[in-house]
XYZ file of C-alpha atoms in Angstrom:
357
model
C -13.707 8.843 -16.972
C -14.148 12.557 -17.542
C -15.850 14.999 -19.868
C -14.293 18.328 -20.817
C -15.726 21.263 -22.675
C -16.025 25.027 -22.950
C -18.842 27.508 -22.482
C -19.491 31.228 -22.949
C -20.285 33.574 -20.068
C -20.114 37.384 -19.861
C -18.636 37.536 -23.343
C -15.715 35.196 -22.598
C -14.910 31.542 -23.187
C -14.366 29.362 -20.113
C -13.520 25.699 -19.535
C -15.212 22.997 -17.465
C -14.597 19.363 -16.609
C -16.666 16.667 -14.917
C -15.336 13.266 -13.940
C -15.890 10.048 -12.028
C -13.467 7.406 -10.818
C -13.871 4.088 -9.011
C -11.155 2.073 -7.336
C -11.459 -1.267 -5.577
C -8.620 -3.127 -3.909
C -8.490 -6.338 -1.917
C -5.829 -7.184 0.651
C -5.459 -10.823 1.712
C -2.360 -11.739 3.709
C -1.334 -14.989 5.320
C 1.467 -15.401 7.818
C 3.567 -18.074 9.477
C 5.612 -17.444 12.613
C 9.029 -18.950 13.217
C 10.153 -20.137 16.656
C 13.671 -21.001 17.775
C 14.732 -22.612 21.049
C 18.372 -21.645 21.546
C 19.983 -21.100 24.951
C 22.561 -18.812 23.325
C 19.910 -16.236 22.459
C 18.881 -13.972 25.309
C 15.223 -12.993 25.550
C 15.198 -9.765 27.532
C 12.076 -7.592 27.596
C 14.248 -4.547 28.233
C 15.608 -5.001 24.710
C 12.161 -4.531 23.186
C 11.926 -6.685 20.082
C 15.721 -7.111 19.921
C 17.385 -10.399 20.923
C 20.969 -10.736 22.123
C 23.430 -13.481 21.163
C 25.360 -14.502 24.289
C 28.117 -16.527 22.621
C 30.806 -15.921 20.010
C 28.981 -15.663 16.704
C 31.958 -17.151 14.820
C 31.609 -20.472 16.660
C 27.824 -20.388 17.042
C 25.722 -23.003 15.256
C 22.157 -21.738 14.780
C 19.324 -24.052 15.746
C 16.625 -24.929 13.259
C 13.480 -22.823 13.167
C 10.039 -24.316 13.753
C 7.351 -22.679 11.621
C 3.675 -22.495 12.474
C 0.939 -23.300 9.979
C -0.139 -20.455 7.700
C -3.178 -18.502 8.850
C -5.064 -15.423 7.682
C -3.472 -12.217 8.919
C -5.675 -9.754 7.066
C -8.532 -9.925 4.608
C -10.313 -6.714 3.690
C -11.718 -4.908 0.656
C -11.536 -1.168 0.063
C -13.755 0.771 -2.340
C -13.252 4.375 -3.376
C -15.800 6.389 -5.373
C -14.931 9.894 -6.502
C -16.918 12.513 -8.408
C -15.287 15.815 -9.290
C -16.213 18.984 -11.147
C -14.129 22.037 -11.964
C -14.214 25.170 -14.061
C -11.549 27.617 -15.197
C -12.886 31.148 -15.559
C -11.039 33.559 -17.862
C -11.860 36.803 -16.043
C -9.662 38.794 -18.434
C -6.658 38.159 -20.660
C -4.292 37.886 -17.685
C -6.486 36.793 -14.755
C -7.862 33.247 -14.421
C -9.824 31.604 -11.602
C -10.083 27.856 -10.978
C -12.927 26.475 -8.835
C -13.631 22.831 -8.112
C -15.281 20.247 -5.876
C -14.289 16.646 -5.234
C -16.686 14.204 -3.537
C -15.095 11.043 -2.151
C -16.833 8.034 -0.623
C -14.511 5.473 0.963
C -15.593 2.076 2.302
C -13.668 -0.789 3.837
C -14.913 -4.189 4.994
C -13.028 -7.057 6.622
C -10.337 -7.434 9.232
C -6.664 -6.586 9.638
C -4.626 -8.755 12.037
C -7.774 -9.911 13.856
C -9.067 -6.360 14.253
C -11.983 -4.806 12.331
C -10.887 -2.905 9.234
C -14.340 -1.484 8.582
C -15.237 2.122 7.897
C -17.573 4.183 5.734
C -16.418 7.774 5.211
C -17.378 10.483 2.736
C -16.598 14.147 2.258
C -16.863 16.993 -0.237
C -13.503 18.743 -0.665
C -13.337 22.143 -2.382
C -10.286 23.550 -4.119
C -9.543 26.881 -5.746
C -6.750 28.683 -7.511
C -6.045 32.004 -9.160
C -3.304 32.986 -11.635
C -2.240 36.375 -12.932
C 0.184 37.162 -15.751
C 2.215 40.153 -14.571
C 4.253 40.105 -17.804
C 4.672 37.562 -20.602
C 7.561 36.114 -18.572
C 6.123 36.142 -15.016
C 2.940 34.534 -13.660
C 1.837 34.583 -10.030
C -0.584 32.142 -8.431
C -2.461 31.323 -5.219
C -4.108 27.984 -4.448
C -6.190 26.310 -1.748
C -6.926 22.596 -1.408
C -9.028 20.692 1.095
C -7.445 17.328 1.950
C -9.332 14.057 2.437
C -7.284 10.889 2.008
C -8.539 7.475 3.221
C -5.871 5.120 4.536
C -5.462 1.498 5.574
C -3.949 0.020 8.702
C -4.661 -0.137 12.425
C -4.382 2.696 14.901
C -3.180 2.395 18.477
C -6.851 2.015 19.491
C -7.066 -1.250 17.471
C -9.483 0.399 15.043
C -9.127 1.173 11.354
C -7.207 4.393 10.757
C -9.371 7.416 10.099
C -8.831 9.372 6.874
C -6.200 12.081 6.753
C -7.948 15.460 6.634
C -6.664 18.988 6.370
C -6.047 22.085 4.287
C -3.194 23.252 2.089
C -2.274 26.748 0.898
C 0.352 27.697 -1.675
C 1.542 30.907 -3.297
C 4.224 31.344 -5.881
C 5.535 32.777 -9.089
C 6.551 31.043 -12.303
C 8.800 32.552 -14.934
C 10.280 31.732 -18.319
C 13.186 33.203 -20.258
C 15.140 32.672 -23.489
C 12.018 31.969 -25.567
C 10.694 29.542 -22.909
C 13.893 27.487 -23.011
C 14.544 28.233 -19.326
C 11.890 28.192 -16.588
C 11.983 29.107 -12.910
C 9.639 28.658 -9.945
C 9.402 30.069 -6.429
C 6.722 28.806 -4.047
C 5.802 29.009 -0.373
C 3.333 26.589 1.203
C 1.578 25.706 4.433
C -0.331 22.483 5.139
C -2.186 21.247 8.216
C -3.343 17.626 8.452
C -5.048 15.523 11.126
C -4.761 11.742 11.594
C -1.428 11.749 9.764
C 0.437 8.408 10.111
C 3.829 8.647 11.770
C 5.246 5.130 12.186
C 4.790 2.033 14.324
C 3.981 3.250 17.816
C 7.079 1.746 19.437
C 9.435 1.039 16.534
C 8.798 -2.709 16.753
C 8.448 -4.090 13.194
C 6.163 -6.803 14.615
C 3.766 -4.168 15.935
C 1.281 -3.332 13.174
C -0.370 -0.488 15.080
C 0.319 2.922 13.571
C 0.521 6.090 15.638
C -1.088 9.192 14.142
C -0.913 12.875 14.977
C -1.846 16.331 13.738
C 0.915 17.940 11.689
C 1.686 21.358 10.253
C 4.257 21.758 7.499
C 5.420 24.968 5.888
C 8.312 25.909 3.697
C 9.674 27.203 0.429
C 10.724 25.618 -2.871
C 12.911 27.092 -5.618
C 13.462 25.546 -9.035
C 15.311 26.325 -12.269
C 15.281 24.076 -15.325
C 16.059 24.295 -19.000
C 18.661 25.377 -21.502
C 21.154 28.031 -20.395
C 23.061 28.035 -23.694
C 22.959 26.034 -26.903
C 25.162 23.435 -25.230
C 24.485 23.663 -21.478
C 21.346 22.355 -19.721
C 20.589 22.667 -16.025
C 18.056 21.419 -13.484
C 18.234 22.900 -9.985
C 15.959 22.473 -7.005
C 16.098 23.696 -3.412
C 13.544 23.021 -0.699
C 13.316 24.022 2.939
C 10.466 23.118 5.247
C 9.549 22.516 8.861
C 7.191 19.826 10.135
C 5.625 20.306 13.564
C 3.657 17.829 15.675
C 0.664 19.828 16.901
C -0.606 17.072 19.197
C 2.582 15.992 20.951
C 4.741 19.080 20.425
C 8.172 19.327 18.821
C 9.311 18.295 15.358
C 7.782 15.366 13.472
C 9.289 12.878 11.029
C 12.821 14.013 11.850
C 14.143 11.271 9.565
C 13.138 13.486 6.628
C 15.676 16.243 5.834
C 14.416 19.793 6.334
C 16.645 21.095 3.538
C 17.633 19.479 0.234
C 19.507 20.621 -2.871
C 19.491 18.842 -6.231
C 21.600 19.996 -9.169
C 22.025 18.356 -12.571
C 23.976 19.742 -15.525
C 24.735 18.320 -18.967
C 27.054 19.785 -21.593
C 27.253 18.926 -25.273
C 30.817 19.407 -26.518
C 30.706 21.872 -29.470
C 33.649 20.262 -31.278
C 32.060 16.810 -30.810
C 28.274 17.320 -30.878
C 27.691 13.591 -30.352
C 29.548 13.719 -27.024
C 27.725 14.744 -23.848
C 29.097 15.005 -20.313
C 27.178 15.623 -17.121
C 27.326 15.846 -13.352
C 24.792 15.815 -10.542
C 24.826 16.779 -6.879
C 22.364 15.655 -4.208
C 22.669 17.244 -0.772
C 20.528 16.891 2.312
C 20.558 18.278 5.829
C 21.237 16.113 8.887
C 18.453 13.755 10.010
C 17.734 11.679 13.085
C 15.299 9.146 14.510
C 14.565 8.306 18.135
C 13.548 4.663 18.609
C 11.826 4.092 21.953
C 12.182 0.311 21.666
C 15.961 0.586 22.115
C 16.003 3.997 23.849
C 18.439 5.355 21.302
C 18.676 8.028 18.618
C 19.999 7.193 15.161
C 21.720 10.212 13.587
C 22.782 10.916 10.021
C 24.976 13.972 9.412
C 24.408 16.184 6.391
C 25.929 14.691 3.252
C 26.262 15.188 -0.499
C 26.415 12.630 -3.310
C 28.231 13.445 -6.558
C 27.559 11.520 -9.779
C 29.193 11.831 -13.211
C 28.165 10.648 -16.660
C 29.248 10.761 -20.277
C 27.542 9.519 -23.420
C 28.397 9.288 -27.099
C 26.018 8.730 -30.020
C 27.577 6.249 -32.434
C 24.699 6.830 -34.861
C 20.976 7.602 -34.786
C 20.204 4.268 -33.123
C 23.150 3.296 -30.915
C 24.793 5.215 -28.076
C 27.315 4.442 -25.350
C 26.966 5.743 -21.794
C 29.235 5.532 -18.751
C 28.141 6.433 -15.217
C 30.091 6.986 -12.017
C 27.871 7.194 -8.936
C 28.868 8.483 -5.497
C 32.352 9.227 -6.822
C 33.552 10.488 -3.421
C 32.527 7.148 -1.864
C 30.481 8.936 0.779
C 29.117 6.722 3.571
C 25.535 7.499 4.539
C 22.536 5.836 6.147
C 18.983 5.427 4.936
C 15.785 3.531 5.818
C 15.272 5.441 9.077
C 11.453 5.140 9.083
C 11.756 1.368 9.538
C 13.677 1.786 12.796
C 16.780 0.478 11.063
C 19.758 1.982 9.303
C 21.528 0.615 6.235
C 24.503 2.044 4.401
C 23.778 3.555 1.014
C 25.519 2.305 -2.117
C 29.285 3.017 -2.177
C 31.110 4.354 -5.234
C 30.015 2.332 -8.265
C 30.472 2.468 -12.017
C 28.595 1.196 -15.046
C 28.817 1.179 -18.839
C 25.794 0.668 -21.074
C 24.999 0.336 -24.756
C 21.621 1.796 -25.703
C 19.605 0.958 -28.797
C 16.889 3.300 -30.088
C 14.569 2.733 -33.045
């Protein structure tokens, strides 16, 4: 819940808000383990959690699996109380200042895979921002945010994960053209966070312990969205960032691309105003993931996906739409954070009838 209002100070009107939120969640998991006794499956500790089939799979007959009785794996309750207050000061017609505080109290009681999942943390996090209208079309801004984010799970020390804490800074400029039909953004940012979760400490999906580190990310984002002409719309986004591991050194989360480009355009045919065609492009830089459990690096080269669409309005209520996704049938991998790699969807097509009332 929140309360908003305005007040007068130094001959100007300003805005204020005060709010409170409460969140409670309960996690109760049960598990059963399967066991198989098969001489054709090699148990080799050097393979980590992997198991090797020593016979021809085409002629292999799997043995039945014996399942254990279900038992509690985790049972804990998390409570989150938050009180926040903020004010927006109109210093003059073009200059505005935002100041705020957010108090968070986080509690957890219970256990997670036979380890205590208990903590009681609280913190006051300030945030601030300033905007300035250089012209009616261009607005610059600066912002600061203190980060405090409770999390669940077990650390490598068999204790509940500590909250993520840190600070974030951002500066940018926003613009609008063509009577606000087209908008653009340019932003640079820098964030430092401690106790940030990386992934399972050894890549083993059966290992529930999560490794954490201290990270610093910084980068730039560019965006353009809106109506270029009466018939052509565009949405463009480019981002570039680096993510450094301050505790262990080197890059972190290398399975996330450091550069991405997203472009979407739609065009309404002037001679047939009920007909619309469109295309989109999604590109990302190369990514990789080193998995210590198999002593190997999974690599994904840079790739782009191209999608096409067309739609036609039969009347005010019914329209037809056809989509062609990944039209170049590009092969790519995803799901790196899980220590696995699956192929993304190949070229695929769909036709839909949409009803609107």
